[in-house]
Amino acid sequence: MPVKVGMVSLGCNKNQVDAERMLYDINKAGYQLVADAALADIAIINTCGFIESAKQEAIETILEFAQLKKEGRIKKIIITGCLTERYREEVSELIPEADAVVGIGSNKDIKKIIERVLANQTVQAFGEKTDLPLTGKRIRTTLPFYSYLKIAEGCSNCCSYCAIPMIRGKFRSVPMEELIEEAKRLVDMGVRELNVIAQDTTRYGEDIYGEGRLPELLEELCRIENLTWIRVLYCYPERITDKLLDVIAKQDKIVKYIDMPIQHCDGDILKKMNRPGDEKFLRELVEKIREKVPGVVLRTTLITGFPTESEEQFNALAEFVKDVRFDRLGCFAYSEEEGTKAAQMDGQVDEETRQHRADIIMEQQQFIMAQKNSEMQGKTITVVTEGFDRYGECYFGRSAADAPDIDGKIFFTSPGRKLVPGKFVPVKINDMLDYDLIGEVTDESAE
C-alpha cells in the first residue's frame, strides 16, 4: 500500500503555488496524494505567518492535526510555509507533535523529508530562502480552467508594517522565458484564465533586466493561443506606468482589472509606512488609470489604525474612499508584527479603534458596491462558469471584474442548457444580493 500524503495550504495564492510544486514532487516520488489531509498517513500544513489572524489560523489548524495524530488517525505531521520560516524555534517548541518543521528554502527537499519522518526521525530543515524553487511543474489545486503564474518571489519594498521581506527575502524575478514556458504548460493543461502574481508585480524584471518588464511580459503572454483572460494582481501605485496602462488597455486578453494596494491616502501615514505618495498623487493616478483604461475595475486594500493615525487622518481616508469609489476594496485593521519598524513606533492605536475604523470603511464600501451593482441591472456580461449550487439550483461563476477567491460571485440560471466549469457564457444581470449579482444565460452579446 502506498503511503498517503495530504496537504492543507493556508494563506495567499503565492503560498498556494509553492504548495502545488511540492505536491508534484511528492506525487512523482510515488506517494499517493489524497484531497482530505485528515485521511492521510502524512499531513502537511503549508502555513501563512503574515499577520496575527493568519498565524492564529495556522496554529489552530496544526493543533487540529496534532489531535488527529494523538487519536492515531494520522501518523506524521510536517509543517511548512511562512509561519515556520518566521518562527523556527518557536514552532518546534510549541508543537512537539510535529515530525518535521520546514522552512521555505527546503521545499525542494520535501521528498527526502518525508522519507526521514517515515524512518521516525524528527526533522528541522531550513535551507536558504533563495533555494525556494521559482519555477517547476505543479499539481494545480485550483479549478481546472484557471491558475496563478507567480512571476517573482520575496519583496524589497520594506514597508514598515510588513514582515514579508523577513520571511521571504529580497525581491527576485523569474526569467521571462521560464515564465512563458510555464504559462504555455498551464494552457496545455486546460487553463484559460491566468492570474499574474508576485508581492509586487509592477517591480517585475528590475533585478534581472535593470528595469521593469511587466508590460513586455504581458505582451508575450497575450501571444499564447487558447488563453482567454489574463489578470494582473498586486500593482504598486508608484510603479503603474503609462506603458503598463497602454498594454492593459490595448490587449483584449488582459482583463480591465487593476489590483492596486494603496494602504492609506494620508501623506504622513504613507511616509511612516515607508510608502511614497499622498492623496493628491493617488487621486491623479486613479483619474489617469480610468482615463487610459476605459471601464477598468479598480481594486485596493487599506489599513486603518496604523501607529499615530489620528481621527482627522482617518476621516480623510473615509472621505477619499467615498470620493474615489473603488470598484473593489478590502480594509484591514493594522496588525502589530514583531520585528517590523512599525511595531516599534510610538503612538500605537488601540485594537478596538483599529477595528472600528476598518468596519466603518467596509460599511461605506458596501454602500458603494450596492450602487455599482444596481447599475449592472439589465446589462449582459461574460461569465466563466465555476460550478452548480444545488441548494440555490443555479450556476455560479465570475466576470472579468472578479478575481478568484477575493471578489464576489455571479449566480445565474441556464434554462435548457447544461454547463461545465470553465465555460464562458453571456449572462444578463437582473438582481443582486450583497456583493453578488444574479442573472440568466442569454443569447445576447456581452457588453
PDB file of N, CA, C and O in Angstrom, residues 38-78:
ATOM      1  N   ALA A  38      -6.882  14.892   6.478  1.00  0.00           N
ATOM      2  CA  ALA A  38      -7.271  14.155   7.686  1.00  0.00           C
ATOM      3  C   ALA A  38      -7.360  12.649   7.429  1.00  0.00           C
ATOM      4  O   ALA A  38      -7.391  11.858   8.372  1.00  0.00           O
ATOM      5  N   LEU A  39      -7.383  12.260   6.164  1.00  0.00           N
ATOM      6  CA  LEU A  39      -7.457  10.841   5.806  1.00  0.00           C
ATOM      7  C   LEU A  39      -6.108  10.295   5.340  1.00  0.00           C
ATOM      8  O   LEU A  39      -6.027   9.178   4.841  1.00  0.00           O
ATOM      9  N   ALA A  40      -5.054  11.097   5.525  1.00  0.00           N
ATOM     10  CA  ALA A  40      -3.729  10.714   5.036  1.00  0.00           C
ATOM     11  C   ALA A  40      -2.913  10.030   6.129  1.00  0.00           C
ATOM     12  O   ALA A  40      -3.263  10.079   7.315  1.00  0.00           O
ATOM     13  N   ASP A  41      -1.830   9.409   5.706  1.00  0.00           N
ATOM     14  CA  ASP A  41      -0.832   8.923   6.668  1.00  0.00           C
ATOM     15  C   ASP A  41       0.041  10.084   7.130  1.00  0.00           C
ATOM     16  O   ASP A  41       0.399  10.185   8.301  1.00  0.00           O
ATOM     17  N   ILE A  42       0.380  10.941   6.176  1.00  0.00           N
ATOM     18  CA  ILE A  42       1.213  12.115   6.466  1.00  0.00           C
ATOM     19  C   ILE A  42       0.438  13.370   6.089  1.00  0.00           C
ATOM     20  O   ILE A  42      -0.015  13.506   4.947  1.00  0.00           O
ATOM     21  N   ALA A  43       0.285  14.277   7.039  1.00  0.00           N
ATOM     22  CA  ALA A  43      -0.398  15.554   6.777  1.00  0.00           C
ATOM     23  C   ALA A  43       0.642  16.668   6.731  1.00  0.00           C
ATOM     24  O   ALA A  43       1.467  16.803   7.643  1.00  0.00           O
ATOM     25  N   ILE A  44       0.608  17.443   5.659  1.00  0.00           N
ATOM     26  CA  ILE A  44       1.496  18.601   5.515  1.00  0.00           C
ATOM     27  C   ILE A  44       0.651  19.855   5.661  1.00  0.00           C
ATOM     28  O   ILE A  44      -0.338  20.023   4.945  1.00  0.00           O
ATOM     29  N   ILE A  45       1.016  20.729   6.591  1.00  0.00           N
ATOM     30  CA  ILE A  45       0.312  22.001   6.750  1.00  0.00           C
ATOM     31  C   ILE A  45       1.239  23.095   6.239  1.00  0.00           C
ATOM     32  O   ILE A  45       2.289  23.364   6.836  1.00  0.00           O
ATOM     33  N   ASN A  46       0.884  23.685   5.111  1.00  0.00           N
ATOM     34  CA  ASN A  46       1.668  24.755   4.492  1.00  0.00           C
ATOM     35  C   ASN A  46       1.116  26.079   5.005  1.00  0.00           C
ATOM     36  O   ASN A  46       0.058  26.532   4.585  1.00  0.00           O
ATOM     37  N   THR A  47       1.820  26.692   5.942  1.00  0.00           N
ATOM     38  CA  THR A  47       1.254  27.774   6.745  1.00  0.00           C
ATOM     39  C   THR A  47       1.485  29.161   6.176  1.00  0.00           C
ATOM     40  O   THR A  47       2.360  29.390   5.350  1.00  0.00           O
ATOM     41  N   CYS A  48       0.689  30.108   6.697  1.00  0.00           N
ATOM     42  CA  CYS A  48       0.876  31.541   6.467  1.00  0.00           C
ATOM     43  C   CYS A  48       1.290  32.160   7.803  1.00  0.00           C
ATOM     44  O   CYS A  48       0.816  31.743   8.855  1.00  0.00           O
ATOM     45  N   GLY A  49       2.170  33.148   7.769  1.00  0.00           N
ATOM     46  CA  GLY A  49       2.571  33.811   9.004  1.00  0.00           C
ATOM     47  C   GLY A  49       2.653  35.306   8.831  1.00  0.00           C
ATOM     48  O   GLY A  49       3.445  35.993   9.470  1.00  0.00           O
ATOM     49  N   PHE A  50       1.799  35.843   7.951  1.00  0.00           N
ATOM     50  CA  PHE A  50       1.898  37.242   7.532  1.00  0.00           C
ATOM     51  C   PHE A  50       1.398  38.194   8.617  1.00  0.00           C
ATOM     52  O   PHE A  50       2.089  39.131   9.012  1.00  0.00           O
ATOM     53  N   ILE A  51       0.194  37.982   9.109  1.00  0.00           N
ATOM     54  CA  ILE A  51      -0.384  38.830  10.150  1.00  0.00           C
ATOM     55  C   ILE A  51      -0.966  37.947  11.245  1.00  0.00           C
ATOM     56  O   ILE A  51      -1.076  36.736  11.095  1.00  0.00           O
ATOM     57  N   GLU A  52      -1.379  38.568  12.345  1.00  0.00           N
ATOM     58  CA  GLU A  52      -1.795  37.828  13.530  1.00  0.00           C
ATOM     59  C   GLU A  52      -2.930  36.852  13.241  1.00  0.00           C
ATOM     60  O   GLU A  52      -2.905  35.702  13.690  1.00  0.00           O
ATOM     61  N   SER A  53      -3.940  37.292  12.489  1.00  0.00           N
ATOM     62  CA  SER A  53      -5.081  36.408  12.214  1.00  0.00           C
ATOM     63  C   SER A  53      -4.654  35.180  11.415  1.00  0.00           C
ATOM     64  O   SER A  53      -5.151  34.070  11.636  1.00  0.00           O
ATOM     65  N   ALA A  54      -3.707  35.363  10.499  1.00  0.00           N
ATOM     66  CA  ALA A  54      -3.204  34.231   9.700  1.00  0.00           C
ATOM     67  C   ALA A  54      -2.413  33.271  10.578  1.00  0.00           C
ATOM     68  O   ALA A  54      -2.504  32.044  10.423  1.00  0.00           O
ATOM     69  N   LYS A  55      -1.635  33.813  11.503  1.00  0.00           N
ATOM     70  CA  LYS A  55      -0.877  32.958  12.419  1.00  0.00           C
ATOM     71  C   LYS A  55      -1.825  32.126  13.288  1.00  0.00           C
ATOM     72  O   LYS A  55      -1.594  30.934  13.508  1.00  0.00           O
ATOM     73  N   GLN A  56      -2.888  32.771  13.761  1.00  0.00           N
ATOM     74  CA  GLN A  56      -3.848  32.054  14.604  1.00  0.00           C
ATOM     75  C   GLN A  56      -4.515  30.922  13.830  1.00  0.00           C
ATOM     76  O   GLN A  56      -4.702  29.823  14.351  1.00  0.00           O
ATOM     77  N   GLU A  57      -4.875  31.197  12.565  1.00  0.00           N
ATOM     78  CA  GLU A  57      -5.487  30.157  11.739  1.00  0.00           C
ATOM     79  C   GLU A  57      -4.527  28.986  11.557  1.00  0.00           C
ATOM     80  O   GLU A  57      -4.919  27.809  11.642  1.00  0.00           O
ATOM     81  N   ALA A  58      -3.250  29.306  11.317  1.00  0.00           N
ATOM     82  CA  ALA A  58      -2.255  28.256  11.120  1.00  0.00           C
ATOM     83  C   ALA A  58      -2.099  27.403  12.382  1.00  0.00           C
ATOM     84  O   ALA A  58      -2.075  26.167  12.315  1.00  0.00           O
ATOM     85  N   ILE A  59      -2.008  28.058  13.520  1.00  0.00           N
ATOM     86  CA  ILE A  59      -1.819  27.333  14.778  1.00  0.00           C
ATOM     87  C   ILE A  59      -3.033  26.454  15.082  1.00  0.00           C
ATOM     88  O   ILE A  59      -2.891  25.289  15.486  1.00  0.00           O
ATOM     89  N   GLU A  60      -4.229  26.994  14.868  1.00  0.00           N
ATOM     90  CA  GLU A  60      -5.445  26.201  15.104  1.00  0.00           C
ATOM     91  C   GLU A  60      -5.481  24.963  14.203  1.00  0.00           C
ATOM     92  O   GLU A  60      -5.862  23.866  14.638  1.00  0.00           O
ATOM     93  N   THR A  61      -5.078  25.144  12.949  1.00  0.00           N
ATOM     94  CA  THR A  61      -5.064  24.013  12.006  1.00  0.00           C
ATOM     95  C   THR A  61      -4.053  22.962  12.445  1.00  0.00           C
ATOM     96  O   THR A  61      -4.340  21.753  12.434  1.00  0.00           O
ATOM     97  N   ILE A  62      -2.870  23.409  12.847  1.00  0.00           N
ATOM     98  CA  ILE A  62      -1.837  22.477  13.302  1.00  0.00           C
ATOM     99  C   ILE A  62      -2.327  21.691  14.519  1.00  0.00           C
ATOM    100  O   ILE A  62      -2.147  20.464  14.608  1.00  0.00           O
ATOM    101  N   LEU A  63      -2.958  22.385  15.461  1.00  0.00           N
ATOM    102  CA  LEU A  63      -3.437  21.720  16.679  1.00  0.00           C
ATOM    103  C   LEU A  63      -4.535  20.697  16.367  1.00  0.00           C
ATOM    104  O   LEU A  63      -4.621  19.647  17.014  1.00  0.00           O
ATOM    105  N   GLU A  64      -5.366  20.996  15.373  1.00  0.00           N
ATOM    106  CA  GLU A  64      -6.385  20.023  14.948  1.00  0.00           C
ATOM    107  C   GLU A  64      -5.728  18.729  14.465  1.00  0.00           C
ATOM    108  O   GLU A  64      -6.179  17.617  14.797  1.00  0.00           O
ATOM    109  N   PHE A  65      -4.663  18.874  13.686  1.00  0.00           N
ATOM    110  CA  PHE A  65      -3.976  17.679  13.171  1.00  0.00           C
ATOM    111  C   PHE A  65      -3.155  16.994  14.264  1.00  0.00           C
ATOM    112  O   PHE A  65      -2.981  15.769  14.233  1.00  0.00           O
ATOM    113  N   ALA A  66      -2.674  17.771  15.225  1.00  0.00           N
ATOM    114  CA  ALA A  66      -1.981  17.160  16.359  1.00  0.00           C
ATOM    115  C   ALA A  66      -2.929  16.253  17.138  1.00  0.00           C
ATOM    116  O   ALA A  66      -2.532  15.155  17.589  1.00  0.00           O
ATOM    117  N   GLN A  67      -4.176  16.684  17.247  1.00  0.00           N
ATOM    118  CA  GLN A  67      -5.178  15.857  17.927  1.00  0.00           C
ATOM    119  C   GLN A  67      -5.463  14.583  17.127  1.00  0.00           C
ATOM    120  O   GLN A  67      -5.589  13.494  17.697  1.00  0.00           O
ATOM    121  N   LEU A  68      -5.538  14.713  15.808  1.00  0.00           N
ATOM    122  CA  LEU A  68      -5.747  13.536  14.958  1.00  0.00           C
ATOM    123  C   LEU A  68      -4.602  12.543  15.107  1.00  0.00           C
ATOM    124  O   LEU A  68      -4.799  11.326  15.085  1.00  0.00           O
ATOM    125  N   LYS A  69      -3.396  13.077  15.263  1.00  0.00           N
ATOM    126  CA  LYS A  69      -2.234  12.201  15.447  1.00  0.00           C
ATOM    127  C   LYS A  69      -2.332  11.474  16.786  1.00  0.00           C
ATOM    128  O   LYS A  69      -2.048  10.266  16.882  1.00  0.00           O
ATOM    129  N   LYS A  70      -2.740  12.199  17.825  1.00  0.00           N
ATOM    130  CA  LYS A  70      -2.896  11.577  19.146  1.00  0.00           C
ATOM    131  C   LYS A  70      -3.924  10.445  19.099  1.00  0.00           C
ATOM    132  O   LYS A  70      -3.778   9.422  19.769  1.00  0.00           O
ATOM    133  N   GLU A  71      -4.957  10.653  18.279  1.00  0.00           N
ATOM    134  CA  GLU A  71      -6.013   9.651  18.162  1.00  0.00           C
ATOM    135  C   GLU A  71      -5.629   8.503  17.241  1.00  0.00           C
ATOM    136  O   GLU A  71      -6.399   7.547  17.072  1.00  0.00           O
ATOM    137  N   GLY A  72      -4.452   8.603  16.612  1.00  0.00           N
ATOM    138  CA  GLY A  72      -3.986   7.537  15.731  1.00  0.00           C
ATOM    139  C   GLY A  72      -4.589   7.572  14.340  1.00  0.00           C
ATOM    140  O   GLY A  72      -4.424   6.617  13.567  1.00  0.00           O
ATOM    141  N   ARG A  73      -5.247   8.679  13.998  1.00  0.00           N
ATOM    142  CA  ARG A  73      -5.895   8.757  12.677  1.00  0.00           C
ATOM    143  C   ARG A  73      -4.920   9.167  11.586  1.00  0.00           C
ATOM    144  O   ARG A  73      -5.145   8.872  10.411  1.00  0.00           O
ATOM    145  N   ILE A  74      -3.874   9.902  11.946  1.00  0.00           N
ATOM    146  CA  ILE A  74      -2.766  10.162  11.024  1.00  0.00           C
ATOM    147  C   ILE A  74      -1.473   9.798  11.741  1.00  0.00           C
ATOM    148  O   ILE A  74      -1.422   9.729  12.971  1.00  0.00           O
ATOM    149  N   LYS A  75      -0.422   9.583  10.954  1.00  0.00           N
ATOM    150  CA  LYS A  75       0.832   9.094  11.552  1.00  0.00           C
ATOM    151  C   LYS A  75       1.872  10.188  11.741  1.00  0.00           C
ATOM    152  O   LYS A  75       2.581  10.217  12.739  1.00  0.00           O
ATOM    153  N   LYS A  76       1.971  11.086  10.763  1.00  0.00           N
ATOM    154  CA  LYS A  76       3.046  12.077  10.800  1.00  0.00           C
ATOM    155  C   LYS A  76       2.509  13.453  10.418  1.00  0.00           C
ATOM    156  O   LYS A  76       1.570  13.573   9.615  1.00  0.00           O
ATOM    157  N   ILE A  77       3.140  14.503  10.961  1.00  0.00           N
ATOM    158  CA  ILE A  77       2.780  15.891  10.649  1.00  0.00           C
ATOM    159  C   ILE A  77       4.035  16.633  10.205  1.00  0.00           C
ATOM    160  O   ILE A  77       5.065  16.613  10.900  1.00  0.00           O
ATOM    161  N   ILE A  78       3.940  17.268   9.047  1.00  0.00           N
ATOM    162  CA  ILE A  78       5.020  18.123   8.536  1.00  0.00           C
ATOM    163  C   ILE A  78       4.469  19.539   8.419  1.00  0.00           C
ATOM    164  O   ILE A  78       3.418  19.754   7.812  1.00  0.00           O
TER     165      ILE A  78
END
